[in-house]
XYZ file of C-alpha atoms in Angstrom:
682
model
C -18.584 51.661 -21.274
C -22.152 52.919 -21.733
C -23.216 50.940 -18.658
C -20.431 52.484 -16.608
C -21.412 55.970 -17.811
C -25.086 55.297 -17.109
C -24.272 54.011 -13.616
C -22.071 57.028 -12.924
C -24.842 59.373 -14.077
C -27.401 57.528 -11.978
C -25.112 57.725 -8.938
C -24.664 61.478 -9.481
C -28.440 61.984 -9.692
C -28.951 59.915 -6.525
C -26.332 61.933 -4.611
C -27.914 65.206 -5.751
C -31.343 63.969 -4.700
C -29.968 63.084 -1.253
C -28.355 66.517 -0.967
C -31.624 68.204 -1.927
C -33.454 66.127 0.644
C -31.001 67.216 3.331
C -31.360 70.844 2.185
C -35.132 70.527 2.487
C -34.815 69.240 6.033
C -32.629 72.250 6.866
C -35.121 74.609 5.205
C -37.925 73.086 7.247
C -35.980 73.425 10.506
C -35.061 77.030 9.736
C -38.714 77.830 9.079
C -39.836 76.066 12.278
C -37.291 77.973 14.348
C -38.184 81.341 12.823
C -41.915 80.756 13.199
C -41.463 79.816 16.858
C -38.846 82.317 17.964
C -38.747 85.324 15.615
C -40.105 88.590 16.997
C -42.434 89.041 14.047
C -42.771 85.758 12.127
C -44.100 85.963 8.584
C -46.227 83.467 6.691
C -44.513 81.306 4.103
C -46.470 82.521 1.096
C -46.100 84.017 -2.380
C -44.530 87.205 -0.971
C -41.734 85.159 0.511
C -41.322 83.263 -2.768
C -40.983 86.464 -4.771
C -38.493 87.966 -2.307
C -36.327 84.829 -2.199
C -36.385 84.398 -5.982
C -35.605 88.047 -6.776
C -32.893 88.318 -4.119
C -31.178 85.074 -5.138
C -31.232 86.050 -8.814
C -29.842 89.490 -7.955
C -27.076 87.888 -5.904
C -26.155 85.412 -8.639
C -26.224 87.950 -11.478
C -26.051 91.543 -10.219
C -25.255 93.132 -13.596
C -27.458 90.811 -15.697
C -24.543 89.690 -17.816
C -24.546 86.059 -16.814
C -27.969 84.545 -17.455
C -29.767 84.790 -20.779
C -33.391 85.908 -20.893
C -34.486 82.369 -21.757
C -32.592 80.951 -18.764
C -34.129 83.544 -16.483
C -37.611 82.702 -17.760
C -37.002 79.001 -17.160
C -36.039 79.736 -13.546
C -38.898 82.231 -13.139
C -41.439 79.384 -13.164
C -40.391 78.923 -9.526
C -40.942 82.561 -8.580
C -44.311 82.005 -6.875
C -43.776 78.381 -5.852
C -40.818 78.392 -3.459
C -43.172 78.663 -0.473
C -45.003 75.523 -1.615
C -41.742 73.661 -2.168
C -40.564 74.455 1.370
C -43.877 73.557 3.012
C -44.115 70.333 0.986
C -40.428 69.525 1.581
C -39.754 69.237 -2.141
C -36.429 70.845 -3.047
C -35.994 69.424 -6.531
C -36.303 73.015 -7.814
C -32.769 73.676 -6.559
C -31.431 71.489 -9.385
C -32.610 74.099 -11.903
C -30.746 76.910 -10.143
C -27.583 74.852 -9.654
C -27.557 73.673 -13.285
C -28.369 77.079 -14.797
C -25.846 78.948 -12.664
C -23.027 76.496 -13.377
C -23.828 76.550 -17.101
C -23.847 80.354 -17.198
C -20.579 80.628 -15.270
C -18.894 78.113 -17.559
C -20.151 79.983 -20.636
C -18.704 83.262 -19.360
C -15.458 81.509 -18.504
C -15.212 80.270 -22.105
C -15.924 83.794 -23.373
C -13.151 85.255 -21.218
C -10.656 82.693 -22.544
C -11.707 83.570 -26.104
C -11.318 87.287 -25.370
C -7.867 86.694 -23.871
C -6.733 85.277 -27.224
C -8.097 88.213 -29.219
C -6.523 91.662 -29.736
C -8.005 94.350 -27.489
C -7.588 97.879 -28.920
C -7.403 100.595 -26.258
C -9.053 103.278 -28.393
C -12.513 101.983 -29.258
C -15.842 103.301 -30.479
C -17.586 101.441 -27.661
C -19.522 103.203 -24.945
C -20.234 101.845 -21.484
C -23.513 102.749 -19.796
C -24.203 103.208 -16.082
C -27.713 103.182 -14.695
C -29.473 103.063 -11.338
C -32.128 100.953 -13.045
C -31.485 97.340 -13.953
C -30.726 96.394 -17.519
C -32.727 93.655 -19.294
C -31.273 90.189 -19.751
C -29.521 89.506 -23.055
C -31.239 87.247 -25.578
C -28.086 86.357 -27.499
C -24.991 84.882 -25.778
C -22.773 86.849 -28.162
C -24.174 90.044 -26.619
C -22.822 88.846 -23.274
C -19.427 88.237 -24.857
C -19.545 91.692 -26.436
C -20.269 93.290 -23.076
C -17.514 91.299 -21.382
C -15.007 92.455 -23.992
C -16.083 96.069 -23.454
C -15.974 95.768 -19.652
C -12.571 94.044 -19.685
C -11.177 96.801 -21.930
C -12.623 99.410 -19.575
C -11.070 97.671 -16.533
C -7.669 97.490 -18.268
C -7.757 101.219 -19.036
C -8.918 101.995 -15.501
C -6.115 99.878 -14.025
C -3.559 101.825 -16.063
C -5.220 105.141 -15.186
C -4.926 104.432 -11.461
C -1.143 104.005 -11.658
C -0.582 107.768 -11.500
C -2.147 111.161 -12.192
C 0.300 111.912 -15.003
C -1.977 111.252 -17.970
C 0.569 112.180 -20.632
C 3.168 109.772 -19.283
C 0.623 106.955 -19.005
C -0.650 107.593 -22.522
C 2.883 107.526 -23.860
C 3.451 104.053 -22.354
C -0.109 102.799 -22.801
C 0.808 99.852 -25.015
C 3.269 98.357 -22.536
C 1.244 99.199 -19.443
C -1.910 97.916 -21.135
C -0.271 94.565 -21.843
C 0.591 94.127 -18.159
C -2.865 95.286 -17.074
C -4.562 92.994 -19.606
C -2.878 89.926 -18.171
C -3.737 90.984 -14.627
C -7.387 91.825 -15.390
C -8.017 88.627 -17.379
C -6.411 86.524 -14.659
C -8.648 88.272 -12.144
C -11.804 87.580 -14.186
C -10.902 83.901 -14.579
C -9.919 83.593 -10.943
C -13.257 85.021 -9.763
C -15.232 82.657 -11.973
C -13.124 79.677 -10.899
C -13.785 80.580 -7.252
C -17.508 80.725 -7.964
C -17.384 77.392 -9.772
C -15.355 75.752 -6.985
C -16.167 77.482 -3.684
C -14.632 76.071 -0.491
C -17.968 74.731 0.746
C -18.792 73.071 -2.583
C -20.883 74.402 -5.469
C -24.209 72.902 -4.390
C -23.721 73.918 -0.765
C -22.995 77.507 -1.800
C -26.406 77.641 -3.519
C -28.123 76.003 -0.548
C -26.511 78.489 1.861
C -27.564 81.410 -0.320
C -31.186 80.228 -0.270
C -31.064 79.607 3.502
C -29.686 83.082 4.281
C -32.081 84.799 1.871
C -35.000 82.947 3.449
C -33.940 84.230 6.888
C -33.395 87.775 5.582
C -37.021 87.861 4.442
C -38.041 87.947 8.113
C -35.680 90.868 8.812
C -32.206 91.945 7.630
C -30.470 90.823 10.836
C -31.711 87.231 10.830
C -29.439 84.938 8.853
C -28.164 81.403 8.453
C -24.728 80.285 9.704
C -23.069 77.022 8.756
C -20.518 75.587 11.178
C -17.543 77.448 9.688
C -19.375 80.779 9.567
C -20.347 80.441 13.214
C -16.777 79.448 14.129
C -15.501 82.546 12.327
C -17.959 84.704 14.280
C -16.865 83.188 17.597
C -13.228 83.752 16.638
C -13.947 87.403 15.888
C -14.991 88.015 19.516
C -12.029 86.163 21.013
C -10.293 88.062 23.809
C -6.909 87.833 22.090
C -5.419 86.478 18.876
C -2.651 87.000 16.344
C -3.348 90.120 14.350
C -1.860 92.467 11.782
C -3.418 95.260 13.786
C -5.863 96.400 11.147
C -9.512 95.944 10.330
C -10.746 95.577 6.755
C -14.164 95.731 5.109
C -15.638 95.216 1.666
C -17.137 98.246 -0.054
C -19.928 98.364 -2.669
C -17.381 97.755 -5.447
C -16.246 94.567 -3.681
C -12.888 96.188 -2.918
C -11.148 95.418 0.383
C -10.562 98.651 2.273
C -8.584 99.311 5.455
C -11.312 100.240 7.906
C -9.157 100.990 10.931
C -5.612 100.655 12.292
C -5.108 99.356 15.823
C -2.816 101.789 17.668
C 0.552 100.212 18.416
C -0.111 97.182 16.203
C 2.073 95.938 13.310
C 0.197 97.922 10.630
C 0.302 101.091 12.732
C 4.032 100.747 13.459
C 4.809 100.347 9.739
C 3.837 104.053 9.333
C 2.761 103.484 5.717
C -0.834 102.287 5.859
C -3.708 104.755 6.163
C -7.374 104.236 6.840
C -9.146 103.973 3.462
C -6.251 102.339 1.595
C -7.319 99.531 -0.732
C -5.757 96.079 -0.270
C -5.040 94.686 -3.745
C -2.782 91.716 -2.988
C -1.712 89.495 -0.064
C 1.219 87.083 0.129
C 1.584 84.542 2.945
C 2.856 81.005 3.463
C 4.563 80.970 0.025
C 1.304 81.797 -1.751
C 0.059 85.016 -3.325
C -3.582 86.078 -3.381
C -5.002 88.758 -5.649
C -7.860 90.370 -3.762
C -9.997 90.838 -6.857
C -10.421 87.087 -7.224
C -10.038 85.855 -3.663
C -13.073 85.237 -1.468
C -13.650 87.575 1.453
C -13.509 84.518 3.732
C -9.958 83.692 2.580
C -8.855 87.314 2.961
C -10.355 87.499 6.443
C -8.580 84.268 7.368
C -5.198 85.609 6.192
C -5.685 88.903 8.043
C -6.945 87.435 11.319
C -5.957 83.749 11.544
C -2.820 82.648 13.400
C -2.115 80.230 10.498
C -0.521 83.157 8.636
C 2.117 84.772 10.867
C 3.942 86.861 8.232
C 1.997 88.656 5.526
C 3.024 90.981 2.721
C 0.293 93.447 1.779
C 0.164 95.376 -1.471
C -2.118 98.399 -1.175
C -3.302 101.349 -3.227
C -3.839 104.781 -1.730
C -6.747 106.984 -2.762
C -4.437 109.004 -5.013
C -3.499 105.844 -6.933
C -0.080 105.228 -5.325
C 0.663 101.485 -5.051
C 3.024 100.221 -2.336
C 3.891 97.027 -0.433
C 4.564 96.434 3.256
C 5.733 93.346 5.176
C 3.990 92.748 8.488
C 4.495 90.186 11.223
C 1.492 89.393 13.371
C 1.583 89.888 17.106
C -0.905 88.881 19.766
C -3.367 91.736 20.086
C -5.625 91.905 23.110
C -9.262 92.854 22.937
C -8.663 95.889 25.124
C -6.948 97.552 22.155
C -10.468 98.703 21.341
C -11.632 99.371 24.874
C -12.835 102.569 26.477
C -10.340 105.422 26.904
C -10.502 109.019 28.109
C -8.856 112.455 27.858
C -9.319 115.894 29.320
C -10.117 118.346 26.524
C -11.008 122.017 26.089
C -9.539 125.472 26.531
C -11.992 127.325 28.781
C -12.888 124.490 31.142
C -11.609 120.967 31.767
C -14.049 118.765 29.866
C -13.956 114.983 30.230
C -13.987 112.959 27.018
C -14.652 109.192 26.929
C -14.487 107.170 23.722
C -16.673 104.040 23.763
C -15.844 102.003 20.619
C -18.323 99.210 21.434
C -20.352 97.791 24.286
C -18.033 94.847 24.826
C -18.506 92.498 27.733
C -16.332 90.280 29.899
C -16.944 86.652 28.915
C -15.252 85.584 32.130
C -17.741 86.309 34.893
C -14.888 86.872 37.349
C -13.457 89.662 35.206
C -14.252 93.356 35.538
C -13.243 94.327 32.015
C -16.726 94.903 30.611
C -17.537 98.231 28.994
C -19.689 99.546 31.893
C -16.973 98.932 34.490
C -14.353 100.522 32.238
C -16.521 103.620 31.759
C -17.052 103.842 35.528
C -13.286 103.795 36.103
C -12.680 106.498 33.497
C -15.419 108.703 34.965
C -13.850 108.362 38.433
C -10.422 109.295 37.044
C -11.831 112.301 35.190
C -13.688 113.535 38.276
C -10.457 113.474 40.252
C -9.192 115.989 37.692
C -12.226 118.231 38.333
C -13.988 118.099 34.965
C -16.819 120.571 34.281
C -18.636 118.498 31.685
C -18.504 115.102 29.985
C -18.528 113.988 26.332
C -19.432 110.351 25.665
C -18.388 109.480 22.107
C -20.524 106.765 20.490
C -19.565 107.615 16.908
C -18.982 104.407 14.904
C -20.112 102.320 17.901
C -22.058 99.456 16.328
C -23.477 98.138 19.603
C -22.709 95.042 21.646
C -23.888 93.713 24.986
C -27.268 94.953 26.174
C -26.337 93.995 29.755
C -23.405 96.413 29.583
C -25.443 99.285 28.180
C -28.183 98.791 30.798
C -25.583 98.928 33.574
C -23.988 101.998 32.015
C -27.288 103.843 31.637
C -27.890 103.399 35.356
C -24.699 105.314 36.102
C -26.103 108.521 34.626
C -29.718 108.576 35.844
C -30.922 108.552 39.422
C -33.252 105.555 39.122
C -36.293 104.458 37.135
C -37.329 102.625 33.966
C -34.762 102.401 31.182
C -36.606 100.670 28.347
C -39.387 98.280 27.450
C -38.493 94.910 25.995
C -41.136 93.000 24.052
C -41.183 89.644 22.277
C -43.381 88.045 19.637
C -46.158 87.489 22.203
C -46.288 91.240 22.943
C -45.445 90.624 26.591
C -43.742 93.700 28.007
C -40.718 93.521 30.262
C -39.793 96.881 31.757
C -36.043 97.199 32.187
C -35.260 99.323 35.245
C -32.347 100.927 36.995
C -32.875 100.071 40.658
C -29.726 101.783 41.967
C -30.409 105.237 43.314
C -27.880 107.927 42.600
C -25.590 108.816 39.722
C -21.912 108.152 39.215
C -21.721 111.519 37.467
C -24.376 114.257 37.624
C -22.784 117.068 35.604
C -23.665 118.277 32.094
C -23.216 115.745 29.267
C -23.047 115.576 25.479
C -23.345 112.272 23.597
C -21.873 112.105 20.092
C -23.522 109.788 17.546
C -23.484 109.260 13.779
C -24.963 106.992 11.106
C -22.771 104.105 12.260
C -23.996 104.296 15.864
C -26.296 101.295 16.159
C -28.238 99.002 18.460
C -26.863 99.325 22.019
C -25.500 102.802 21.175
C -28.960 103.928 20.116
C -30.451 102.304 23.211
C -28.168 104.340 25.491
C -28.589 107.602 23.561
C -32.378 107.188 23.620
C -32.420 106.792 27.402
C -30.273 109.875 27.937
C -32.453 111.846 25.524
C -35.742 110.784 27.128
C -34.490 111.628 30.632
C -33.053 114.887 29.266
C -29.830 113.742 30.883
C -27.639 114.721 27.918
C -27.796 116.541 24.624
C -27.488 114.148 21.682
C -25.231 115.647 19.021
C -24.261 114.417 15.531
C -26.237 112.737 12.748
C -29.189 110.346 12.776
C -28.224 106.855 13.937
C -28.669 103.558 12.074
C -32.152 102.684 13.348
C -31.750 99.190 14.837
C -33.773 98.550 17.982
C -33.940 94.755 17.864
C -31.947 92.026 19.590
C -30.612 88.807 18.059
C -29.165 85.543 19.313
C -27.547 82.564 17.565
C -29.463 79.321 17.955
C -28.598 75.825 16.702
C -31.170 74.212 14.418
C -30.861 70.972 16.384
C -30.839 71.396 20.154
C -30.382 67.675 20.631
C -27.304 67.316 18.428
C -23.984 67.093 20.263
C -22.126 68.908 17.481
C -24.668 70.928 15.477
C -23.648 72.094 12.005
C -26.414 74.590 11.236
C -27.321 77.771 13.106
C -29.615 80.745 12.717
C -29.036 84.239 14.047
C -32.606 85.180 14.825
C -34.272 88.421 15.954
C -36.033 87.683 19.247
C -36.958 91.018 20.805
C -37.642 94.658 20.120
C -36.864 97.603 22.385
C -39.091 100.583 23.038
C -38.135 103.800 24.747
C -39.636 104.781 28.107
C -42.003 107.092 26.198
C -43.451 104.093 24.322
C -41.779 105.210 21.098
C -39.211 103.176 19.214
C -36.011 104.126 17.396
C -36.383 101.061 15.147
C -36.205 102.064 11.469
C -36.030 105.815 12.201
C -32.932 105.929 14.413
C -32.150 108.437 17.155
C -32.591 111.968 15.853
C -30.026 114.226 17.551
C -31.004 117.336 19.513
C -28.285 119.119 17.545
C -27.630 117.823 14.022
C -24.164 118.161 12.509
C -23.304 117.534 8.857
C -21.100 114.523 8.147
C -19.422 113.220 4.990
C -21.469 110.804 2.819
C -24.392 110.983 5.267
C -27.070 110.755 2.543
C -25.431 107.647 1.083
C -24.997 105.655 4.303
C -27.005 102.403 4.474
C -29.474 102.722 7.339
C -32.185 100.425 8.613
C -34.781 102.357 6.615
C -32.944 101.458 3.382
C -33.262 97.710 4.048
C -36.334 96.255 2.291
C -37.263 93.734 5.000
C -36.548 95.929 8.026
C -39.097 95.854 10.827
C -41.025 99.130 10.658
C -41.307 101.786 13.332
C -44.250 101.826 15.709
C -45.183 102.921 19.218
C -46.899 101.253 22.145
C -49.498 102.698 24.496
C -47.792 102.606 27.864
C -47.371 105.162 30.622
C -44.234 104.902 32.689
C -43.322 107.235 35.521
C -39.821 108.637 35.194
C -38.142 111.850 36.291
C -37.188 113.829 33.215
C -34.764 116.622 34.068
C -35.897 120.179 33.253
C -34.735 121.609 29.919
C -35.351 125.302 30.509
C -32.148 126.449 28.788
C -31.835 123.754 26.100
C -33.423 125.899 23.383
C -30.829 128.622 23.955
C -27.953 126.117 23.924
C -29.237 124.495 20.719
C -29.656 127.902 19.077
C -26.081 128.906 19.966
C -24.756 125.662 18.475
C -26.787 126.046 15.264
C -25.470 129.582 14.801
C -21.912 128.367 15.330
C -22.388 125.524 12.837
C -23.854 127.899 10.246
C -20.785 130.132 10.502
C -18.231 127.309 10.661
C -15.926 126.958 7.637
C -15.317 123.303 8.569
C -19.002 122.353 8.570
C -19.683 124.454 5.469
C -16.962 122.487 3.674
C -18.702 119.214 4.583
C -21.979 120.482 3.115
C -20.218 121.644 -0.052
C -18.356 118.358 -0.524
C -21.502 116.334 0.189
C -23.302 118.165 -2.598
C -20.489 117.265 -4.999
C -20.515 113.652 -3.778
C -24.292 113.398 -4.201
C -24.026 114.811 -7.723
C -21.591 112.000 -8.568
C -23.376 109.127 -6.840
C -27.097 109.811 -6.863
C -27.622 110.485 -10.558
C -26.983 108.270 -13.549
C -23.537 108.773 -14.994
C -23.400 109.874 -18.588
C -22.443 107.112 -21.058
C -18.664 106.758 -21.007
C -16.639 106.200 -24.193
C -14.187 103.321 -23.725
C -11.110 105.421 -24.486
C -8.124 106.163 -22.283
C -8.940 109.874 -21.977
C -12.503 109.224 -20.819
C -11.585 106.410 -18.448
C -8.686 108.403 -16.954
C -10.989 111.350 -16.223
C -13.565 109.033 -14.656
C -10.977 107.138 -12.580
C -9.702 110.380 -11.055
C -13.082 112.101 -10.681
C -12.998 111.685 -6.886
C -9.303 112.495 -6.361
C -9.772 116.151 -5.496
C -12.726 115.381 -3.248
C -10.777 112.723 -1.341
C -7.823 115.083 -1.016
C -10.072 117.762 0.481
C -11.701 115.264 2.831
C -8.333 113.910 3.990
C -6.957 117.417 4.549
C -10.066 118.446 6.487
C -10.263 115.309 8.661
C -6.546 115.460 9.514
C -6.633 119.146 10.455
C -5.950 119.750 14.150
C -8.740 121.568 15.945
C -8.050 124.441 18.302
C -8.618 122.782 21.645
C -6.139 121.393 24.135
C -5.994 117.724 25.023
C -4.204 115.928 27.826
C -4.242 112.656 29.694
C -5.785 112.195 33.106
C -3.401 112.264 36.042
C -3.885 108.512 36.395
C -3.065 107.759 32.722
C -0.025 110.064 32.781
C 1.526 107.998 35.574
C 0.703 104.656 33.917
C 2.114 105.685 30.526
C 5.486 106.584 32.021
C 6.305 102.871 32.134
C 4.388 101.602 29.072
C 5.998 102.117 25.628
C 3.223 100.254 23.780
C 0.634 102.304 25.635
C 2.397 105.558 24.688
C 2.305 104.613 20.974
C -1.387 103.818 21.220
C -2.010 106.990 23.203
C -0.290 109.164 20.581
C -2.595 107.741 17.887
C -5.686 108.313 20.023
C -4.654 111.902 20.758
C -4.104 112.558 17.050
C -7.547 111.239 16.024
C -9.291 113.003 18.917
C -7.566 116.336 18.247
C -8.671 116.327 14.585
C -12.350 115.593 15.271
C -14.546 118.643 14.634
C -17.502 116.921 16.320
C -15.589 116.697 19.587
C -14.732 120.380 19.235
C -18.421 121.294 18.890
C -19.308 119.067 21.864
C -16.768 121.022 23.933
C -18.316 124.303 22.746
C -21.800 123.104 23.732
C -20.644 122.148 27.228
C -18.920 125.520 27.571
C -22.246 127.169 26.640
C -24.063 125.095 29.273
C -21.535 126.043 31.951
C -21.676 129.710 30.953
C -25.497 129.886 30.951
C -25.911 128.112 34.260
C -23.259 130.280 35.929
C -25.204 133.464 35.155
């Protein structure tokens, strides 16, 4: 028996050694690719080691309630050596991370089982602390158990508190509700740990992939590692059509799954129950139920988007705490559900409005459904209706095809340079618009916000530098780099490993760059949560801003009256109740999120107050963002005729009209264009 055990142990060690060897080969290939192709390659040195070590440890144990101080110190011997390991192709160090992480997870799992068998009083003398600074590691495992007990009790009370806003009723039934919540919370804790102990890709591979991605992120935040499945998921996400519930979800900072957007006319939209911002707490499909709190984001994404799950029941929680369920059946949703669309808006003059959700492109070269062509068609339709100004809405546009945005920029300038593209060798390629003339030569406003990124910033920068349009909104993300996905092995028929790598950087025709800083609008408008939005400048490895010495000849339009137009807008904003409300609410939000919370007693009263601290703010935000603005909106003559025979299109159109009509930024854009028309008429 001992021989069998010894042989089994030896076999396990041999397999792990082979896996580490393969991981080292992958590490080496990733490094070779990044050094050869990355826009700004970095040396593999102690700085890289420290970044990889700190980032991996943060990812494995964000709250420092998993590893003990001694375990951290044992892993910290690798902190300045990871660069040497990679260069020497010695990945034995990974064994220490794999062993320590598995041991720590198993220990916490045992603690949770112990806690589940112990009484948990709901009125305690415990206090839970919140801090922007990191806490030290525990030296005693029992301190970890003590914290877990306190955190589980807190989560149980919070779960009960979120059932309703009637505190007295909840308190009266706390014992019964707490029992239900306790079972749910403990199951969630165990489920999360079990998922971490047995991830779909395998425990060792999950650690390898974390190290690979972190290594890439050291070069810049947009370079990352993809295994085969991750790349396949990415390719699927840009498919022209697939089965869909008609909603988009994202994961917030609390690892909650939030409804990001509803697709007009889709299953979720037609249910008339789901709102943007609702939290998904449970999914049921194919005779299985998945609690979001312990299900991987990959599994959730698969259920929401994959055609393997045709009928799905969602259980969601609204911001006011209301929990409800809805049954949805997927339908085939085409990519043009998120394509360009237009309206005629305004009271004084007919103003054209075009929403550009992304710079999508036609993957079929014979197709004319790319973003630039769609914008051209909408502009032509608007001009037939005699518009006196044009709003291009790039709010929440995260970018897309640079080919599309280059073509689109050429529609709005006469001719000339558009941007400067440079690679790691500092060779400059001047991107030009060679087509003389403009598709539209009237006054323009471009709307942007903190979610406008990459290609959106590229376009806005061109229009700003040529003085072709006034840029209105809030500072954009600050990404002026371009990435591509490359296989690690060009020679392999079916490669399994890929890297999304940053190849190029864009500069504006002035030689300046919007990288890191973003596009600063000509007219800045307040927006909710603006100070808390993650921008390029908040990313520790982001490529910094710089300028290049280059002199390009381009015809900037005169801006004689711009100062007057900007002044009129600023005065209007200062006197606007809607914008004043945003500033007031932002101050309250910043007070809640940017300072350390006071220590919170783990009692129902305290937790209830904390759980509902944002309720009034959310209610005010929802009321304000749903309020109809005082401008008219109608379809183009072309769209009116088309919609007569398209029921699905009418449903989608109604949703688009509703969201457009309640947008105060569009209203201000209309006012600015009215000012321009008024000034230039006199």
